[in-house]
Short mmCIF file of C-alpha atoms in Angstrom, two decimals:
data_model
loop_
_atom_site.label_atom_id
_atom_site.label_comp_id
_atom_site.label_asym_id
_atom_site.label_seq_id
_atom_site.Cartn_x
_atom_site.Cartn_y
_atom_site.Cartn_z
CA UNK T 13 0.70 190.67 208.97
CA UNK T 14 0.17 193.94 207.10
CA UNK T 15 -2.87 195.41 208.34
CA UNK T 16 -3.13 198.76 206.14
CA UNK T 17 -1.83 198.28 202.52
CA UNK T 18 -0.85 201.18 200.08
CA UNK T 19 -0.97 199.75 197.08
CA UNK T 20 0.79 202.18 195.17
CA UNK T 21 3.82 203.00 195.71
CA UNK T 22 3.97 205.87 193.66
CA UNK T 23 1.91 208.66 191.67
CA UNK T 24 2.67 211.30 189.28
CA UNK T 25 -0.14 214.22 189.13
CA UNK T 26 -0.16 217.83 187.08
CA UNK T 27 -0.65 220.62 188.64
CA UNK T 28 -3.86 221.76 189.12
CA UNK T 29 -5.25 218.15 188.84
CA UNK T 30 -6.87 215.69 191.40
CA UNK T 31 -4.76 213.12 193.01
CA UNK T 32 -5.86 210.20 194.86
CA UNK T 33 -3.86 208.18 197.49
CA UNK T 34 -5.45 204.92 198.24
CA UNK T 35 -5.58 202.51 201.27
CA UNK T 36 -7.07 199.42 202.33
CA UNK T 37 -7.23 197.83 205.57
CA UNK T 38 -7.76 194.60 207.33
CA UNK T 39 -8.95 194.95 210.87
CA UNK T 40 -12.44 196.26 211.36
CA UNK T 41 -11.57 197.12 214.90
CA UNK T 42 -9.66 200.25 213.63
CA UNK T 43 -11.21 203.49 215.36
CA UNK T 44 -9.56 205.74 213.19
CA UNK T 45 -7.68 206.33 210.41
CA UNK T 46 -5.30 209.29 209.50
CA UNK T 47 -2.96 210.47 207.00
CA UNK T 48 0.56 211.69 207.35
CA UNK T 49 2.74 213.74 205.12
CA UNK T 50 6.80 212.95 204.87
CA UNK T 51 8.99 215.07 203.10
CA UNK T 52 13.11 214.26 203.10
CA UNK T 53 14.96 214.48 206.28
CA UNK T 54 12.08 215.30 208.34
CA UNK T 55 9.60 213.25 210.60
CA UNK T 56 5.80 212.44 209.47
CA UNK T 57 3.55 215.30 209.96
CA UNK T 58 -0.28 214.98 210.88
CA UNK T 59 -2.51 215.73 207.54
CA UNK T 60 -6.26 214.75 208.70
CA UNK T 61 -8.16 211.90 209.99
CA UNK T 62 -11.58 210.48 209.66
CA UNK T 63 -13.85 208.63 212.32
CA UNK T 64 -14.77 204.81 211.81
CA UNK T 65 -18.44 206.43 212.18
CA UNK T 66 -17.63 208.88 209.06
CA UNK T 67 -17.33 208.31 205.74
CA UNK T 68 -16.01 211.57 204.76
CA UNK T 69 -14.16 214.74 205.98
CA UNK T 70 -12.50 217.52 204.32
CA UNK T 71 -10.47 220.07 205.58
CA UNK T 72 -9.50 222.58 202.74
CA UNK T 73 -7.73 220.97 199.79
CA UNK T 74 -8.03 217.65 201.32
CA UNK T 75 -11.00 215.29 201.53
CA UNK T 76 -10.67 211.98 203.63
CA UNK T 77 -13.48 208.93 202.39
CA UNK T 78 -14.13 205.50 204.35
CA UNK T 79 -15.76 202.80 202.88
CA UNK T 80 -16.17 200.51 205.90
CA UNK T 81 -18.06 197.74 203.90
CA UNK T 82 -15.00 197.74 201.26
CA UNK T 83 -12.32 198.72 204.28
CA UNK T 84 -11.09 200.74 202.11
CA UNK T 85 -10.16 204.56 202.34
CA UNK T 86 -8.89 206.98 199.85
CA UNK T 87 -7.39 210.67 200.56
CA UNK T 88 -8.17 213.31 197.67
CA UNK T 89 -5.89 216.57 197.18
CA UNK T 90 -7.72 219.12 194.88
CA UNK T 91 -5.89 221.12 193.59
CA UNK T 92 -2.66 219.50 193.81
CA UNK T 93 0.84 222.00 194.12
CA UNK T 94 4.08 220.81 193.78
CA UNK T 95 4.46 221.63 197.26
CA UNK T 96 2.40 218.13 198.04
CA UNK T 97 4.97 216.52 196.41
CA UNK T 98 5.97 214.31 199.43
CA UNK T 99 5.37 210.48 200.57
CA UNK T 100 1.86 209.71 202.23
CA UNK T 101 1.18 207.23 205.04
CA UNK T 102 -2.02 206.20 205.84
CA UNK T 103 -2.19 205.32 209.79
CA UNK T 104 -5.21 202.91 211.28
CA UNK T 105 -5.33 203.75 215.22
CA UNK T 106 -6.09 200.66 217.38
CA UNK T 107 -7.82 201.67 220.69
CA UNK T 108 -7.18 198.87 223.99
CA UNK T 109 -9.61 198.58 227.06
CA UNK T 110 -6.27 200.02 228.85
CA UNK T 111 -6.97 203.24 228.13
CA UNK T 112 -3.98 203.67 225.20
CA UNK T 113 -4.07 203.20 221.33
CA UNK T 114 -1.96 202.07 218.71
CA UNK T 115 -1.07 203.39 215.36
CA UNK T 116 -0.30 200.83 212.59
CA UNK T 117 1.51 202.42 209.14
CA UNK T 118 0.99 201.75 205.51
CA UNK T 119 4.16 201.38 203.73
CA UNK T 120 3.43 204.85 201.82
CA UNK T 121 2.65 206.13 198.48
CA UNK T 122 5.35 208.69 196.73
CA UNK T 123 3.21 211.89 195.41
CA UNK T 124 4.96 213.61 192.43
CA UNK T 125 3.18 217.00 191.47
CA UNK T 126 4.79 218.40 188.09
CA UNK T 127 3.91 221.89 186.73
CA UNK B 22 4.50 224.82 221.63
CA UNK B 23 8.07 223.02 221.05
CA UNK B 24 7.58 219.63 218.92
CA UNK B 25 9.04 216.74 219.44
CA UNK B 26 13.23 216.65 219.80
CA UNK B 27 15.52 213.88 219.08
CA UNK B 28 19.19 213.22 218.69
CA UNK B 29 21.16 213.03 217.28
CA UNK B 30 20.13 213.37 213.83
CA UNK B 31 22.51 211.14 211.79
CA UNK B 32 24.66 208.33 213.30
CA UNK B 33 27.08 205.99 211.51
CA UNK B 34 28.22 203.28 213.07
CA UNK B 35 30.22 199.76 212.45
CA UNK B 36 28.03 196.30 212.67
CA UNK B 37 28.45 195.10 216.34
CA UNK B 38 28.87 198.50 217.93
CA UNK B 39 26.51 200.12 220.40
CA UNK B 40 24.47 203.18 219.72
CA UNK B 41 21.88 205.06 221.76
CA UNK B 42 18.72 207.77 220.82
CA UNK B 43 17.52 210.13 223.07
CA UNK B 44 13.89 211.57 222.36
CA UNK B 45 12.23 214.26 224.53
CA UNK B 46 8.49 214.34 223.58
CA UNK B 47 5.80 217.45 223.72
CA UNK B 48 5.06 218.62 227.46
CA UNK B 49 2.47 217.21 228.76
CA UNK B 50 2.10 213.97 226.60
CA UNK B 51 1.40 210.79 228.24
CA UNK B 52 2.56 208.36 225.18
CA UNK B 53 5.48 207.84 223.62
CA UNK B 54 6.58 205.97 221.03
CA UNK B 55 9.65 204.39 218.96
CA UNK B 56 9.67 203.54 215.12
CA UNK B 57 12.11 202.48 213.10
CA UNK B 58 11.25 202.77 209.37
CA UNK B 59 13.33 201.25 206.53
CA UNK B 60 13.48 202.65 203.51
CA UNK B 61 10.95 201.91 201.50
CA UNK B 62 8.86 201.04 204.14
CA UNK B 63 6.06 202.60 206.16
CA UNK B 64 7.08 203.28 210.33
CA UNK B 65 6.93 199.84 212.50
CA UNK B 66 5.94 200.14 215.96
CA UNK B 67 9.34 199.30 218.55
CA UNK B 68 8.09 200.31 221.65
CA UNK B 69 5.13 202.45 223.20
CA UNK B 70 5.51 203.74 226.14
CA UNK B 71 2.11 204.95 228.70
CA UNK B 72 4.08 207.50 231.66
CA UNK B 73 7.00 205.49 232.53
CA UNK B 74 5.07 202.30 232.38
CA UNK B 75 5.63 199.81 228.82
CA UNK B 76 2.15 199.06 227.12
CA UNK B 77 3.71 197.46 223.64
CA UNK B 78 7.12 195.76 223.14
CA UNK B 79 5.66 193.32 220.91
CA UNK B 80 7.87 193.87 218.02
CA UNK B 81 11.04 195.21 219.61
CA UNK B 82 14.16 193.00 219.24
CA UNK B 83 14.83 192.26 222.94
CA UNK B 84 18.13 190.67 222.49
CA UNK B 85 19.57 193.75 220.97
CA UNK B 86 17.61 196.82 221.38
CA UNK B 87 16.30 198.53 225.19
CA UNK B 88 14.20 201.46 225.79
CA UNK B 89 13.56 203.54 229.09
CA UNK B 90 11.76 206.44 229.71
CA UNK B 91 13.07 208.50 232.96
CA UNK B 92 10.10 210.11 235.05
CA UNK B 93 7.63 209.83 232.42
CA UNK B 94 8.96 212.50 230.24
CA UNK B 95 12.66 211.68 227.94
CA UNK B 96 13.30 208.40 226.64
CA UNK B 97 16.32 206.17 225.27
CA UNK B 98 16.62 204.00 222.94
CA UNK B 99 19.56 201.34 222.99
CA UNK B 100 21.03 198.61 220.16
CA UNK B 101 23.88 196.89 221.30
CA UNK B 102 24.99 195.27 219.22
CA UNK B 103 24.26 196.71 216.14
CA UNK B 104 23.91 194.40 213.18
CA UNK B 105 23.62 195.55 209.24
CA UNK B 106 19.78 195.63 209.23
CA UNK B 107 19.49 197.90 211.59
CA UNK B 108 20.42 200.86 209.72
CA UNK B 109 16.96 202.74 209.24
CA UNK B 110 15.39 205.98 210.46
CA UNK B 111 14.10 206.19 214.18
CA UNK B 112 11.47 207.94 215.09
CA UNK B 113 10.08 209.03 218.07
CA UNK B 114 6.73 210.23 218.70
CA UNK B 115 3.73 211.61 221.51
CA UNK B 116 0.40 212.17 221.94
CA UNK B 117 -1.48 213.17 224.43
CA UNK B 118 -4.07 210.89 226.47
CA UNK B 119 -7.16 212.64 224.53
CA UNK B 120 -5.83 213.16 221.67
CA UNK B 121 -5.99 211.25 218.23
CA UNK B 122 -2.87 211.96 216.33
CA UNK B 123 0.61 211.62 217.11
CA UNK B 124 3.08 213.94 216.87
CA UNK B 125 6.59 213.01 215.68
CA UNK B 126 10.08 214.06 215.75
CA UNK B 127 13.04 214.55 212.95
CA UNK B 128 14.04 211.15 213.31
CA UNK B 129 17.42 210.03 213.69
CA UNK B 130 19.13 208.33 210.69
CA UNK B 131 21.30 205.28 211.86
CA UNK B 132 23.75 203.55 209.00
CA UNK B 133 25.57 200.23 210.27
CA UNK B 134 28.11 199.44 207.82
#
């Protein structure tokens, strides 16, 4: 049962330009959702996260929007560097009445950023 | 503030063998976690640990794999035996009790040939 889908498993951007990663969930009991950053050989680092309450947050170059209606999500990187180039999860955090949560993975979307 | 360690990094091993991960999280962090992620794939939740205590197993191949954490603080994870479809990267990860985000290791890369 794949509760967060990344549709795409790959995108090509210039430099300079706008990229978009996209995400779509299932479970409208997700409390948050977050994006992590991969490069090779190392583990998933935190990139930023967005509220169920929110629809949007930016921190610098990148700007998190929620559509809850659509349960959809998107993560925008302007400008894109080569040195995005990596493979983005997006995360949807489960939160139990036992006082612990639960992170659930999309499969990931490969960012290419070409001078 | 040191991130989270595992080891080893790489292990190669022969279908049917036994292999063990050791993961020591961020101070102070209450959960713990195992993935394993295939390639291709995006990290699927093993085993989360709460303290010491197990709060999801759910997905973790009893028959084959184990995981303990000692005291609340390292943790272990066991396959015995190994089989071919286990080769994937394992990753361990924390987060405190507050705290939205987890924090992961290196991972350890495991090929069973």
């Amino acid at each position: 049962d794949q509760q967060v889908k990344q549709n795409s498993p790959s995108l090509s951007v210039q430099e300079g330009r706008i990229s978009i990663l996209n995400c779509d969930y299932t479970n409208s009991m997700f409390d948050y959702f977050l994006w992590y950053k991969k490069y090779p050989a190392e583990g998933p680092t935190f990139l930023i996260s967005i509220s169920s309450i929110k629809d949007k947050n930016e921190d610098g170059r990148f700007t998190v929007f929620l559509n809850k209606s659509a349960k959809h999500l998107s993560l925008h990187i302007v400008p894109s560097q080569p040195g995005d180039s990596a493979v983005y999860f997006c995360a949807a955090r489960l939160f139990f009445s036992g006082g612990y949560n639960k992170l659930i993975f999309g499969a990931g979307t490969r960012l290419a950023v070409h001078p | 503030e040191a991130g989270v360690a595992q080891s080893p990094r790489y292990k190669i091993i022969e279908k049917r063998q036994s292999v063990a991960f050791w993961c020591n999280p961020i101070s102070g962090h209450a959960t713990l976690y195992w993935y394993q992620q295939i390639l291709g794939q995006g990290p699927k939740l093993l085993i989360q640990f709460q303290n010491n205590g197990v709060v999801d197993d759910s997905q973790l191949p009893k028959d084959r794999f184990s995981a303990e954490r000692l005291k609340g603080v390292d943790s272990t994870l066991k396959i015995q035996p190994a089989k071919l479809e286990d080769s994937a990267v394992y990753l361990c990860a924390s987060s405190s009790g507050g705290g939205t985000e987890a924090f992961f290791g290196q991972g350890t890369r495991l090929t069973v040939v």
